[in-house]
CSV table of C-alpha atoms in Angstrom, one decimal:
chain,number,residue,atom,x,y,z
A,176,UNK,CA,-9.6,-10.1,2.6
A,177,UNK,CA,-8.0,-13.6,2.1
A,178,UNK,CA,-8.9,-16.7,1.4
A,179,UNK,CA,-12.2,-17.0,3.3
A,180,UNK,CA,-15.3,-15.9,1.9
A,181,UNK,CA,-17.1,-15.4,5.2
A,182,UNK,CA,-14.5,-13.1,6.2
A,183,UNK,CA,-13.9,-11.3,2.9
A,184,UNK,CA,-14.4,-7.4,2.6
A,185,UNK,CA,-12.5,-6.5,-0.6
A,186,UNK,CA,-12.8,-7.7,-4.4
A,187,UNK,CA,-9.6,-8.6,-5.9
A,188,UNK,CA,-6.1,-10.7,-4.0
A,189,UNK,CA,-3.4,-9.2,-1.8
A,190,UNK,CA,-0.1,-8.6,-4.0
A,191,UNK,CA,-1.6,-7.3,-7.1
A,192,UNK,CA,0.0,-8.8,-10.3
A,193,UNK,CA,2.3,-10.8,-7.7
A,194,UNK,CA,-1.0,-12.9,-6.5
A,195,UNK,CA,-0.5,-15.1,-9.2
A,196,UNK,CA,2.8,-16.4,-7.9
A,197,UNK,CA,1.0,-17.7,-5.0
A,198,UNK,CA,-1.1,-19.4,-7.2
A,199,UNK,CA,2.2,-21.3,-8.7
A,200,UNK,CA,3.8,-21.7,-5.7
A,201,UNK,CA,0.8,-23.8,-4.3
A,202,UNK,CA,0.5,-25.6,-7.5
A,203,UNK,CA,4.1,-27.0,-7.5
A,204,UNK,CA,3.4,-27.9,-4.0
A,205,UNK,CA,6.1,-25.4,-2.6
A,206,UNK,CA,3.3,-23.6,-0.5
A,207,UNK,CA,0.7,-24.6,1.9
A,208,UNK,CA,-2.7,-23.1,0.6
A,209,UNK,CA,-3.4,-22.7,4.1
A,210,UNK,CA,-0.1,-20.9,4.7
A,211,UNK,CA,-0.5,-17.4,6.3
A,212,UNK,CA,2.7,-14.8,7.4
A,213,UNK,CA,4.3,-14.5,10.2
A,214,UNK,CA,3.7,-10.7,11.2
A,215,UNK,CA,6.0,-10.7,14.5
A,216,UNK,CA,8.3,-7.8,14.5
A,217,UNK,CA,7.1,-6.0,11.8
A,218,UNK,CA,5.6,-2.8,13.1
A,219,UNK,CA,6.6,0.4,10.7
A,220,UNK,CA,10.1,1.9,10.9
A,221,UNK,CA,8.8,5.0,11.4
A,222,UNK,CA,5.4,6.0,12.8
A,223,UNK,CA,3.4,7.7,9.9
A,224,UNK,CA,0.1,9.6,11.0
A,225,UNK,CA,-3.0,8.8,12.2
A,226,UNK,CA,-4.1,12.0,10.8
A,227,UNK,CA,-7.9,13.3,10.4
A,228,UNK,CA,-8.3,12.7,6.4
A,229,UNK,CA,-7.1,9.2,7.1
A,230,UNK,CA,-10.9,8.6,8.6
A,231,UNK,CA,-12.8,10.6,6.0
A,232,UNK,CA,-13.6,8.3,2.9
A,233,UNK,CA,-13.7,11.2,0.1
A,234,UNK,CA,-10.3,12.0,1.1
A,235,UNK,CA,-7.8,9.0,0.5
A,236,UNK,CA,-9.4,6.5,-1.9
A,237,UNK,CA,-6.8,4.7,-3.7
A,238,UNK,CA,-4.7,3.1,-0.6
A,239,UNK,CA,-5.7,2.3,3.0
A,240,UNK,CA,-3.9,4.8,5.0
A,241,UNK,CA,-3.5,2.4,7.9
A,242,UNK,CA,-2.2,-0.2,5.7
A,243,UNK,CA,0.8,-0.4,7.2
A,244,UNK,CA,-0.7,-1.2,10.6
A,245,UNK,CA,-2.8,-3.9,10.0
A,246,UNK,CA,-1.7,-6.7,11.8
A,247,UNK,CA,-0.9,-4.7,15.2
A,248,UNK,CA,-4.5,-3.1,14.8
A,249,UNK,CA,-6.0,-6.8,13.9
A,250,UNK,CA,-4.0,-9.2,15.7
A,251,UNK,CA,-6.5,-10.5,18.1
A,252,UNK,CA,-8.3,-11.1,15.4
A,253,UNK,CA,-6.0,-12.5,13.3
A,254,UNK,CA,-4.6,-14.9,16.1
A,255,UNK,CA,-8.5,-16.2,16.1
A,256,UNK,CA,-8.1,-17.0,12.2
A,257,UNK,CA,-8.7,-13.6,10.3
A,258,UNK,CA,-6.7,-13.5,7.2
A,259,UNK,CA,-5.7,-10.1,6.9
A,260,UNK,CA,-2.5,-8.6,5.1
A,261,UNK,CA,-0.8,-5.5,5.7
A,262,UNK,CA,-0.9,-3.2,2.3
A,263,UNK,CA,2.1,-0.8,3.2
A,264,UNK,CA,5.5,-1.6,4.5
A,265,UNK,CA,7.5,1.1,6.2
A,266,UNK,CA,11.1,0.5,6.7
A,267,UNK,CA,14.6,2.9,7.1
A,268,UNK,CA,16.9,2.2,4.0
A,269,UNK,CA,20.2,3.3,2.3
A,270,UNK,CA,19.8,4.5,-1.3
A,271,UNK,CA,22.1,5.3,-4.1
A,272,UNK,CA,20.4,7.9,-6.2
A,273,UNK,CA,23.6,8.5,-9.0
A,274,UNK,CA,22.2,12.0,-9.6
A,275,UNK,CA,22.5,12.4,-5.8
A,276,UNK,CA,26.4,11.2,-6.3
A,277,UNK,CA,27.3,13.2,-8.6
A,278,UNK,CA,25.8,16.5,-7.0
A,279,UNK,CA,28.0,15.8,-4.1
A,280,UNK,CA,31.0,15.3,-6.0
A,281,UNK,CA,30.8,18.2,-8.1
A,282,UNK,CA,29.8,20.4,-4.9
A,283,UNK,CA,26.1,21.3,-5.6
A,284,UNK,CA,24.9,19.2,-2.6
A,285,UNK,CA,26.5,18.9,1.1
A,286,UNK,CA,27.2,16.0,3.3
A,287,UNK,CA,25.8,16.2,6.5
A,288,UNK,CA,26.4,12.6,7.7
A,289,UNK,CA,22.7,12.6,8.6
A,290,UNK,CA,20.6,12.6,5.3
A,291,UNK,CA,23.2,11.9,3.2
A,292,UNK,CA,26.5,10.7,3.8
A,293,UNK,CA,30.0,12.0,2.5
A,294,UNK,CA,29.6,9.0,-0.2
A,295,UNK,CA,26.5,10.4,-1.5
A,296,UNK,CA,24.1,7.7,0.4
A,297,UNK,CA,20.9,8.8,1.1
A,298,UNK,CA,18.9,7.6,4.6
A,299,UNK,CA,15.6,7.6,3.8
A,300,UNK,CA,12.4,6.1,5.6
A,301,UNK,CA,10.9,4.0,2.4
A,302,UNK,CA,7.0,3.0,2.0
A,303,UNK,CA,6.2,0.6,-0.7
A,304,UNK,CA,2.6,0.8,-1.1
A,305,UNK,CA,-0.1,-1.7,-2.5
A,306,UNK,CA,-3.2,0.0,-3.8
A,307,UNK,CA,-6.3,-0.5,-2.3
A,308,UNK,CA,-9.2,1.3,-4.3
A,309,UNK,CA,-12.4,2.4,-2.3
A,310,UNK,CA,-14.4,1.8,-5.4
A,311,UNK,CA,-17.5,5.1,-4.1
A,312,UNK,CA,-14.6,7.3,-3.8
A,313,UNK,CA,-12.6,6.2,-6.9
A,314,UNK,CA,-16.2,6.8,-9.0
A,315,UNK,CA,-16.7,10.1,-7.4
A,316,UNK,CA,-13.1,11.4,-8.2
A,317,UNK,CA,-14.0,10.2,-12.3
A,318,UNK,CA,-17.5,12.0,-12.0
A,319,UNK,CA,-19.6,8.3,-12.8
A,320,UNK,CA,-21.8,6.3,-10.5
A,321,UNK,CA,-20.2,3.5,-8.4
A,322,UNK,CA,-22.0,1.0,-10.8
A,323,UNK,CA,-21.0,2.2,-14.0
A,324,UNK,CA,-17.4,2.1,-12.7
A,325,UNK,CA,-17.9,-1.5,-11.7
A,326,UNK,CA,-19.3,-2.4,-15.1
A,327,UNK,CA,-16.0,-0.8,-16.6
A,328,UNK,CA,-13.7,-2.2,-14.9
A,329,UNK,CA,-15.4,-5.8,-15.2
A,330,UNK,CA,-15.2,-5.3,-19.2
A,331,UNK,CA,-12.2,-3.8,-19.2
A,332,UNK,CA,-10.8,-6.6,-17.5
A,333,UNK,CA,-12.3,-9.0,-19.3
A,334,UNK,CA,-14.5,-10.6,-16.8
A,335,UNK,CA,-11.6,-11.1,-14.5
A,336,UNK,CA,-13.3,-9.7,-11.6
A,337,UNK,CA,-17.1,-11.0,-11.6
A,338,UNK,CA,-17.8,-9.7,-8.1
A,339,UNK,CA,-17.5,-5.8,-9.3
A,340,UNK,CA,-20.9,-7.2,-10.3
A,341,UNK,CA,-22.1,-9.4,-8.5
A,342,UNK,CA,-21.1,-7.8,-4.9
A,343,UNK,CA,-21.6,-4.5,-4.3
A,344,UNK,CA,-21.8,-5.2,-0.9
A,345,UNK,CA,-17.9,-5.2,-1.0
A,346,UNK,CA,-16.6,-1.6,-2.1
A,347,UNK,CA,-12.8,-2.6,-1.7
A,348,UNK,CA,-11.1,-3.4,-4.6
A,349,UNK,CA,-7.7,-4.9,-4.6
A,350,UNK,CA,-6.4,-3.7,-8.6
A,351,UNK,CA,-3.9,-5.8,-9.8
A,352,UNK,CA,-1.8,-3.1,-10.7
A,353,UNK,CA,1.8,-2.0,-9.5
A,354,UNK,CA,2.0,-0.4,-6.3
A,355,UNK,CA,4.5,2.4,-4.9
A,356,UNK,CA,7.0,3.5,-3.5
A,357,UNK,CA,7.8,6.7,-1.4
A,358,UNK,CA,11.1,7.6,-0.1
A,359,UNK,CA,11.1,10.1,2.5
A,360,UNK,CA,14.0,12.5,3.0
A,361,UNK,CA,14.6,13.3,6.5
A,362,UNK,CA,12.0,13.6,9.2
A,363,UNK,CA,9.1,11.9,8.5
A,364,UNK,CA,6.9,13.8,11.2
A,365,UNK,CA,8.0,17.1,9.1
A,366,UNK,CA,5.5,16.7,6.6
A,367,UNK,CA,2.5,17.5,8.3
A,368,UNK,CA,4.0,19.9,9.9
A,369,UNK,CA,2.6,23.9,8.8
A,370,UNK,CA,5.9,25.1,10.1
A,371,UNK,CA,8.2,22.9,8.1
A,372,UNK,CA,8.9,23.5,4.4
A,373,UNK,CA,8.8,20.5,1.7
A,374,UNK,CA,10.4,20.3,-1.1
């Protein structure tokens, strides 16, 4: 979805509201245009799916469920030139939730040195997620036609994205909205799991 037109399958710029930094960056001469990431080592934390909905497009429509796999899944391709980006990042972290603190110290949540620690530090396995908006699917869910969504959000954008228009061969879109971010307490693999309850 980058910077070559040949290649390109979605409307819009990796990053969201953050694309425009790239933008600076080259201006001031701090970045190559031509500059792409270095995607060595950065395979998910924890391995999330596939599962069946992923492949059915009028069940996920506002990210790409294999987001976070992108560069494993395209990497002979992108060795050969393909700029392609990864739109989820899954990592392990540490967080401090202050609610979570205070339940511990007051005794209305337990340690178990696992999920959370005897400070009150949570492990979680964190997914910060970009959006990426299959525009068919994203019309169906508001009960319009494809088109009159892409009219909409050409308007309502003020023009800023004249290939909702002019190609509707591409039915990606790349909003430049805020993305994500999920935080998932204790084992990930629990959640499709009939057997398990979530909270």
């Amino acid at each position: 979805t980058g910077q070559h037109n040949a290649s390109r399958n979605a409307i819009g710029a990796h990053g969201g509201s953050y694309c425009i930094y790239r933008a600076l960056a080259i201006a001031s001469g701090a970045l190559n245009p031509e500059y792409k990431p270095n995607f060595t080592n950065t395979e998910p934390a924890a391995q999330l799916g596939p599962h069946p909905a992923w492949a059915d497009p009028e069940k996920i429509v506002t990210i790409d469920p294999f987001g976070a796999v992108a560069p494993q899944v395209f990497k002979k391709e992108m060795d050969a030139g393909l700029d392609a980006r990864p739109t989820i990042a899954i990592t392990m972290a540490h967080v401090d939730f202050p609610e979570v603190k205070e339940a511990v110290r007051v005794g209305r949540l337990k340690p178990d040195g696992k999920i959370l620690t005897e400070d009150g530090q949570v492990n979680v396995t964190k997914a910060a997620v970009e959006p990426v908006w299959y525009l068919p699917g994203v019309a169906k869910r508001f009960g319009v036609s494809e088109s009159e969504l892409r009219d909409l959000l050409f308007r309502e954008t003020n023009g800023m994205y004249p290939e909702l228009l002019t190609r509707t061969d591409l039915h990606l879109f790349l909003p430049p909205i805020g993305g994500l971010t999920i935080y998932i307490f204790g084992d990930s693999d629990a959640i499709t799991n009939p057997d398990k309850e979530l909270a």
